[in-house]
Short mmCIF file of C-alpha atoms and ligand atoms in Angstrom, two decimals:
data_model
loop_
_atom_site.label_atom_id
_atom_site.label_comp_id
_atom_site.label_asym_id
_atom_site.label_seq_id
_atom_site.Cartn_x
_atom_site.Cartn_y
_atom_site.Cartn_z
CA MET A 1 0.00 0.00 0.00
CA SER A 2 1.36 3.47 -0.88
CA ARG A 3 1.73 6.28 1.62
CA GLY A 4 -1.20 8.03 0.02
CA THR A 5 -3.64 5.13 0.42
CA THR A 6 -2.50 4.45 4.01
CA LYS A 7 -3.26 8.06 4.80
CA THR A 8 -6.65 7.84 3.08
CA ALA A 9 -7.53 4.69 5.04
CA ALA A 10 -6.56 6.33 8.33
CA VAL A 11 -8.68 9.32 7.53
CA ALA A 12 -11.61 7.06 6.61
CA ALA A 13 -11.22 5.11 9.86
CA SER A 14 -11.25 8.19 12.01
CA ALA A 15 -14.18 9.55 10.02
CA ALA A 16 -16.07 6.30 10.65
CA ALA A 17 -15.17 6.37 14.32
CA ALA A 18 -16.34 9.96 14.41
CA MET A 19 -19.55 8.93 12.64
CA THR A 20 -20.30 6.36 15.32
CA THR A 21 -21.49 8.32 18.32
CA PRO A 22 -21.04 6.95 21.84
CA ALA A 23 -24.85 6.73 22.12
CA GLN A 24 -25.00 4.70 18.92
CA LEU A 25 -22.24 2.37 20.11
CA GLU A 26 -24.14 1.91 23.37
CA ARG A 27 -27.36 1.02 21.50
CA LEU A 28 -25.53 -1.41 19.22
CA ALA A 29 -23.91 -3.09 22.22
CA GLU A 30 -27.33 -3.41 23.87
CA HIS A 31 -28.91 -4.98 20.76
CA LEU A 32 -26.06 -7.46 20.50
CA ARG A 33 -26.42 -8.33 24.21
CA LYS A 34 -30.16 -8.89 23.83
CA LEU A 35 -29.62 -11.09 20.79
CA ARG A 36 -26.86 -12.89 22.70
CA LEU A 37 -24.37 -12.11 19.94
CA LEU A 38 -21.64 -11.94 22.54
CA LYS A 39 -18.61 -12.27 20.29
CA SER A 40 -19.84 -9.40 18.08
CA GLY A 41 -20.44 -7.36 21.24
CA GLU A 42 -16.85 -7.87 22.37
CA ARG A 43 -15.44 -7.03 18.98
CA LEU A 44 -17.85 -4.28 17.93
CA GLU A 45 -15.50 -1.31 17.94
CA ALA A 46 -12.62 -3.20 16.35
CA LEU A 47 -14.91 -4.56 13.64
CA LEU A 48 -16.27 -1.11 12.85
CA GLN A 49 -12.79 0.37 12.69
CA ASP A 50 -11.50 -2.44 10.43
CA ALA A 51 -14.47 -2.06 8.13
CA ALA A 52 -13.93 1.68 7.84
CA ALA A 53 -10.17 1.35 7.35
CA GLN A 54 -10.60 -1.27 4.64
CA GLU A 55 -13.68 0.44 3.19
CA LEU A 56 -15.48 -2.90 3.21
CA PRO A 57 -18.67 -3.20 1.16
CA TYR A 58 -21.77 -3.59 3.41
CA ALA A 59 -22.33 -7.25 2.55
CA GLU A 60 -18.71 -8.11 3.27
CA PHE A 61 -18.85 -6.35 6.63
CA LEU A 62 -22.01 -8.21 7.60
CA GLU A 63 -20.52 -11.50 6.46
CA HIS A 64 -17.44 -10.83 8.57
CA VAL A 65 -19.43 -10.01 11.73
CA LEU A 66 -21.82 -12.95 11.38
CA GLY A 67 -19.01 -15.33 10.39
CA GLU A 68 -17.09 -14.53 13.60
CA GLU A 69 -20.23 -14.97 15.68
CA VAL A 70 -21.07 -18.34 14.12
CA ALA A 71 -17.49 -19.58 14.59
CA ALA A 72 -17.53 -18.54 18.26
CA LYS A 73 -20.92 -20.17 18.90
CA THR A 74 -19.88 -23.38 17.12
CA SER A 75 -16.71 -23.83 19.12
CA LYS A 76 -18.54 -23.10 22.38
CA ASN A 77 -21.19 -25.65 21.46
CA ILE A 78 -18.59 -28.28 20.59
CA ALA A 79 -16.78 -27.69 23.88
CA MET A 80 -20.07 -28.03 25.80
CA ARG A 81 -21.11 -31.24 24.03
CA THR A 82 -17.61 -32.67 24.48
CA ALA A 83 -17.89 -32.09 28.23
CA MET A 84 -21.38 -33.62 28.28
CA ALA A 85 -20.13 -36.75 26.47
CA ARG A 86 -17.96 -37.70 29.47
CA PHE A 87 -15.03 -39.06 27.52
CA PRO A 88 -12.23 -40.54 29.68
CA PHE A 89 -9.80 -38.45 27.58
CA VAL A 90 -10.09 -36.21 24.54
CA LYS A 91 -7.90 -37.39 21.67
CA PRO A 92 -8.80 -36.48 18.12
CA LEU A 93 -8.45 -39.01 15.31
CA GLU A 94 -5.54 -37.00 13.94
CA THR A 95 -3.44 -38.16 16.91
CA PHE A 96 -3.96 -41.86 16.12
CA GLU A 97 -0.89 -43.52 14.56
CA PHE A 98 -2.27 -45.94 12.01
CA ALA A 99 1.26 -47.01 11.09
CA TYR A 100 1.62 -48.63 14.53
CA GLN A 101 -1.50 -50.78 14.08
CA PRO A 102 -1.51 -52.17 10.51
CA SER A 103 -4.47 -54.49 11.21
CA ILE A 104 -6.69 -51.40 11.31
CA ASP A 105 -8.05 -50.37 7.93
CA ALA A 106 -7.33 -46.62 8.04
CA LYS A 107 -9.63 -46.01 5.08
CA GLN A 108 -12.50 -47.72 6.92
CA VAL A 109 -11.90 -45.54 10.00
CA HIS A 110 -11.85 -42.38 7.87
CA THR A 111 -15.12 -43.43 6.24
CA LEU A 112 -16.60 -43.90 9.73
CA ALA A 113 -15.29 -40.45 10.66
CA SER A 114 -17.62 -38.96 8.05
CA CYS A 115 -20.44 -40.12 10.40
CA HIS A 116 -22.63 -41.75 7.73
CA PHE A 117 -22.94 -44.74 10.06
CA ILE A 118 -24.80 -42.47 12.49
CA GLU A 119 -27.30 -41.36 9.86
CA HIS A 120 -27.85 -45.01 8.88
CA GLY A 121 -28.21 -46.14 12.49
CA ASP A 122 -25.33 -48.62 12.16
CA ASN A 123 -23.23 -49.87 15.05
CA VAL A 124 -19.45 -49.98 15.17
CA ILE A 125 -17.86 -52.77 17.18
CA VAL A 126 -14.16 -52.62 17.96
CA LEU A 127 -12.53 -55.83 19.20
CA GLY A 128 -8.99 -56.48 20.31
CA PRO A 129 -6.62 -57.06 23.22
CA PRO A 130 -5.74 -54.33 25.75
CA GLY A 131 -3.80 -51.26 24.66
CA VAL A 132 -4.37 -51.50 20.90
CA GLY A 133 -6.35 -48.24 20.72
CA LYS A 134 -10.01 -49.34 21.05
CA THR A 135 -10.94 -46.57 23.48
CA HIS A 136 -8.87 -44.01 21.56
CA LEU A 137 -10.71 -44.85 18.31
CA ALA A 138 -14.11 -44.81 20.04
CA VAL A 139 -13.36 -41.38 21.57
CA SER A 140 -11.99 -40.02 18.27
CA LEU A 141 -15.10 -41.11 16.37
CA GLY A 142 -17.26 -39.67 19.16
CA LEU A 143 -15.49 -36.33 18.72
CA LYS A 144 -16.15 -36.43 14.96
CA ALA A 145 -19.83 -37.06 15.72
CA ILE A 146 -19.89 -34.03 18.03
CA GLN A 147 -18.28 -31.88 15.31
CA ALA A 148 -20.97 -33.12 12.93
CA GLY A 149 -23.57 -31.82 15.37
CA TYR A 150 -24.66 -35.01 17.17
CA ARG A 151 -25.08 -35.55 20.89
CA VAL A 152 -22.79 -38.28 22.22
CA LEU A 153 -22.50 -40.13 25.53
CA PHE A 154 -19.56 -42.31 26.57
CA THR A 155 -19.77 -44.96 29.28
CA THR A 156 -17.98 -48.14 30.24
CA ALA A 157 -20.09 -51.30 30.24
CA ALA A 158 -19.41 -51.72 33.98
CA SER A 159 -20.64 -48.22 34.85
CA LEU A 160 -23.67 -48.55 32.56
CA ILE A 161 -24.74 -51.85 34.15
CA GLU A 162 -24.10 -50.58 37.67
CA LYS A 163 -26.27 -47.51 37.01
CA LEU A 164 -29.07 -49.52 35.37
CA THR A 165 -29.06 -52.08 38.20
CA LYS A 166 -29.24 -49.34 40.85
CA ALA A 167 -32.06 -47.58 39.00
CA HIS A 168 -33.89 -50.91 38.65
CA THR A 169 -33.81 -51.57 42.41
CA GLU A 170 -34.91 -48.00 43.11
CA GLY A 171 -37.80 -48.18 40.62
CA ARG A 172 -36.24 -45.57 38.30
CA LEU A 173 -35.26 -47.84 35.43
CA GLU A 174 -37.38 -46.07 32.81
CA GLU A 175 -35.73 -42.74 33.59
CA LYS A 176 -32.22 -44.25 33.34
CA LEU A 177 -33.00 -46.10 30.09
CA LYS A 178 -34.14 -42.79 28.61
CA LEU A 179 -30.84 -41.19 29.59
CA TYR A 180 -28.97 -43.80 27.56
CA THR A 181 -31.37 -43.78 24.61
CA ALA A 182 -31.52 -39.98 24.23
CA PRO A 183 -28.00 -39.28 22.86
CA ARG A 184 -27.74 -39.87 19.13
CA LEU A 185 -24.53 -41.88 19.60
CA LEU A 186 -23.87 -44.05 22.64
CA ILE A 187 -20.36 -45.42 23.20
CA ILE A 188 -20.10 -48.47 25.44
CA ASP A 189 -16.47 -49.22 26.23
CA GLU A 190 -14.87 -52.32 27.78
CA ILE A 191 -17.46 -55.04 27.37
CA GLY A 192 -15.93 -58.18 28.81
CA TYR A 193 -13.50 -56.73 31.33
CA LEU A 194 -15.81 -57.58 34.22
CA PRO A 195 -18.32 -60.43 34.43
CA ILE A 196 -21.97 -59.38 34.26
CA ASP A 197 -24.66 -61.00 36.43
CA ARG A 198 -28.06 -62.18 35.18
CA VAL A 199 -29.93 -58.99 36.17
CA GLY A 200 -27.22 -56.83 34.60
CA ALA A 201 -27.30 -58.89 31.38
CA ASN A 202 -31.07 -58.51 31.21
CA LEU A 203 -30.92 -54.74 31.71
CA PHE A 204 -28.18 -54.44 29.11
CA PHE A 205 -30.39 -56.39 26.69
CA GLN A 206 -33.28 -54.00 27.37
CA LEU A 207 -31.12 -51.02 26.47
CA ILE A 208 -29.81 -52.66 23.29
CA SER A 209 -33.42 -53.47 22.27
CA ARG A 210 -34.45 -49.85 22.81
CA ARG A 211 -31.66 -48.49 20.66
CA TYR A 212 -31.98 -51.22 18.03
CA GLU A 213 -32.37 -49.76 14.54
CA ARG A 214 -32.78 -46.28 16.02
CA GLY A 215 -29.71 -45.24 17.93
CA PRO A 216 -26.26 -46.11 16.65
CA MET A 217 -23.61 -47.28 19.11
CA ILE A 218 -19.87 -47.82 19.25
CA LEU A 219 -18.94 -50.80 21.42
CA THR A 220 -15.51 -52.06 22.36
CA SER A 221 -14.52 -55.42 23.78
CA ASN A 222 -11.40 -57.40 24.58
CA GLN A 223 -13.41 -60.60 24.09
CA SER A 224 -14.34 -62.28 20.81
CA PHE A 225 -18.08 -62.60 20.09
CA GLY A 226 -17.79 -66.33 20.83
CA ALA A 227 -16.86 -65.49 24.44
CA TRP A 228 -19.78 -63.11 25.03
CA GLY A 229 -21.86 -66.01 26.39
CA GLU A 230 -19.46 -66.17 29.32
CA VAL A 231 -19.23 -62.37 29.63
CA PHE A 232 -23.02 -62.10 30.02
CA GLY A 233 -23.23 -65.34 32.03
CA ASP A 234 -25.98 -66.58 29.71
CA ARG A 235 -25.60 -67.81 26.14
CA VAL A 236 -29.24 -67.10 25.21
CA ILE A 237 -29.09 -63.45 26.28
CA ALA A 238 -25.66 -62.99 24.66
CA THR A 239 -27.04 -64.34 21.38
CA ALA A 240 -30.08 -62.05 21.57
CA ILE A 241 -27.82 -59.06 22.25
CA LEU A 242 -25.42 -59.94 19.41
CA ASP A 243 -28.33 -60.62 17.05
CA ARG A 244 -29.53 -57.03 17.42
CA LEU A 245 -26.10 -55.42 17.57
CA LEU A 246 -24.78 -57.17 14.48
CA HIS A 247 -27.84 -56.69 12.29
CA HIS A 248 -26.46 -53.36 11.05
CA ALA A 249 -22.86 -53.20 12.15
CA VAL A 250 -19.26 -52.68 11.13
CA THR A 251 -16.79 -54.80 13.09
CA MET A 252 -13.14 -53.87 13.42
CA ASN A 253 -10.88 -56.58 14.70
CA ILE A 254 -7.57 -55.16 15.89
CA ARG A 255 -4.70 -57.63 16.19
CA GLY A 256 -1.45 -56.17 17.35
CA ASN A 257 0.72 -55.01 20.18
CA SER A 258 -0.30 -52.72 22.97
CA TYR A 259 0.60 -49.11 22.24
CA ARG A 260 1.43 -48.81 25.93
CA LEU A 261 4.34 -51.21 25.34
CA LYS A 262 5.56 -49.37 22.25
CA ASP A 263 8.77 -48.05 23.73
CA LYS A 264 9.48 -51.24 25.68
CA LEU A 265 9.02 -53.32 22.51
CA LYS A 266 11.36 -51.01 20.67
CA ALA A 267 13.95 -51.41 23.38
CA GLY A 268 13.51 -55.19 23.27
CA LEU A 269 12.35 -55.33 26.90
CA VAL A 270 9.20 -57.34 26.09
CA ARG A 271 8.35 -59.78 23.33
CA SER A 272 5.95 -58.92 20.51
CA HIS A 273 2.59 -60.73 20.46
CA ASP A 274 2.01 -63.52 17.99
CA ASP A 275 -1.14 -62.52 16.04
CA SER A 276 -2.85 -65.89 16.52
CA SER A 277 -2.74 -65.42 20.29
CA GLN A 278 -4.92 -62.29 20.20
CA PRO A 279 -8.32 -62.61 21.89
CA GLY A 280 -9.91 -60.75 19.01
CA GLY A 281 -8.40 -63.29 16.62
CA GLU A 282 -11.02 -66.01 16.51
CA ILE A 283 -14.30 -64.26 15.86
P1 ADP B 1 -7.52 -50.05 24.54
O1 ADP B 1 -8.79 -49.32 24.77
O2 ADP B 1 -7.50 -50.90 23.30
O3 ADP B 1 -7.07 -50.82 25.75
P2 ADP B 1 -6.43 -47.37 24.44
O4 ADP B 1 -7.22 -46.78 23.35
O5 ADP B 1 -6.82 -46.98 25.83
O6 ADP B 1 -6.38 -48.96 24.30
O7 ADP B 1 -4.90 -47.04 24.18
C1 ADP B 1 -3.94 -47.01 25.25
C2 ADP B 1 -3.13 -45.73 25.14
O8 ADP B 1 -2.35 -45.75 23.96
C3 ADP B 1 -4.02 -44.49 25.03
O9 ADP B 1 -3.34 -43.44 25.66
C4 ADP B 1 -4.09 -44.25 23.53
O10 ADP B 1 -4.30 -42.89 23.23
C5 ADP B 1 -2.74 -44.73 23.05
N1 ADP B 1 -2.79 -45.35 21.72
C6 ADP B 1 -3.17 -46.61 21.42
N2 ADP B 1 -3.03 -46.88 20.13
C7 ADP B 1 -2.53 -45.76 19.56
C8 ADP B 1 -2.15 -45.40 18.23
N3 ADP B 1 -2.21 -46.30 17.22
N4 ADP B 1 -1.71 -44.13 18.02
C9 ADP B 1 -1.61 -43.25 19.04
N5 ADP B 1 -1.95 -43.53 20.32
C10 ADP B 1 -2.39 -44.77 20.60
MG1 MG B 2 -9.88 -49.20 26.52
#
């Protein structure tokens, strides 16, 4: 920009500032407060000055103001829904090292990240031994769902069953079932880590039936489907649960070494797993 145009812009800016009276600024601030356009309220004077200095056309100025407001509201909304989802940690998909876990089809995970499975009401089931990234993937896909505008809730199977059992004994089961059916995406982590009693298995089945063909879920387990009879302490219930879950589902079977042992493996302190010994291996 030449000296001449810089000078012209400065003159225009001060003229614009002069054109905006304190009373007018006050009224604008009040309107923005009432409309809850908080970001625009904070930035009002700076935005007006920029617009004057750059001699922005009206439409461009409006686009700028509204664009900033929408961006601020969107990130606030994402932060709020992320907190409501109760993830054990927040790790985006971009932090997942696919190179470390070649048994995972990266393309399949990226397709899931587009969230079409949520629109279709499909389930995603992630199987594999401890430490291979099941929870990380479930959280990462949950975060993508939040960015796409869905409500998400994360729970472990143990916590879910404990809460349903407590609600059942206190006569509040319906209320609790609603809590787990309301979010568009429910993530149930760690099926199979702890044994489930008959009442728990029954309550779990009730929840799966409610969400069946309506609410998509991501489930993770360290046990192959064949072992779910033992996990639920009842082969009939396990079959009924799997029947519903697998009707519309994508299953990812991770076979590999625990990421937690990555550095130890590299240093030769522990031996690498043989693939055939993985629990997720014989589905
Ligand atoms: P799992 O649920 O299968 O037991 P986690 O998802 O909890 O395993 O993974 C254990 C730890 O290792 C977590 O901190 C996770 O973020 C990390 N991790 C696992 N796999 C990967 C990977 N491929 N890339 C980056 N971090 C990973
Ligand atoms: Mg886990």
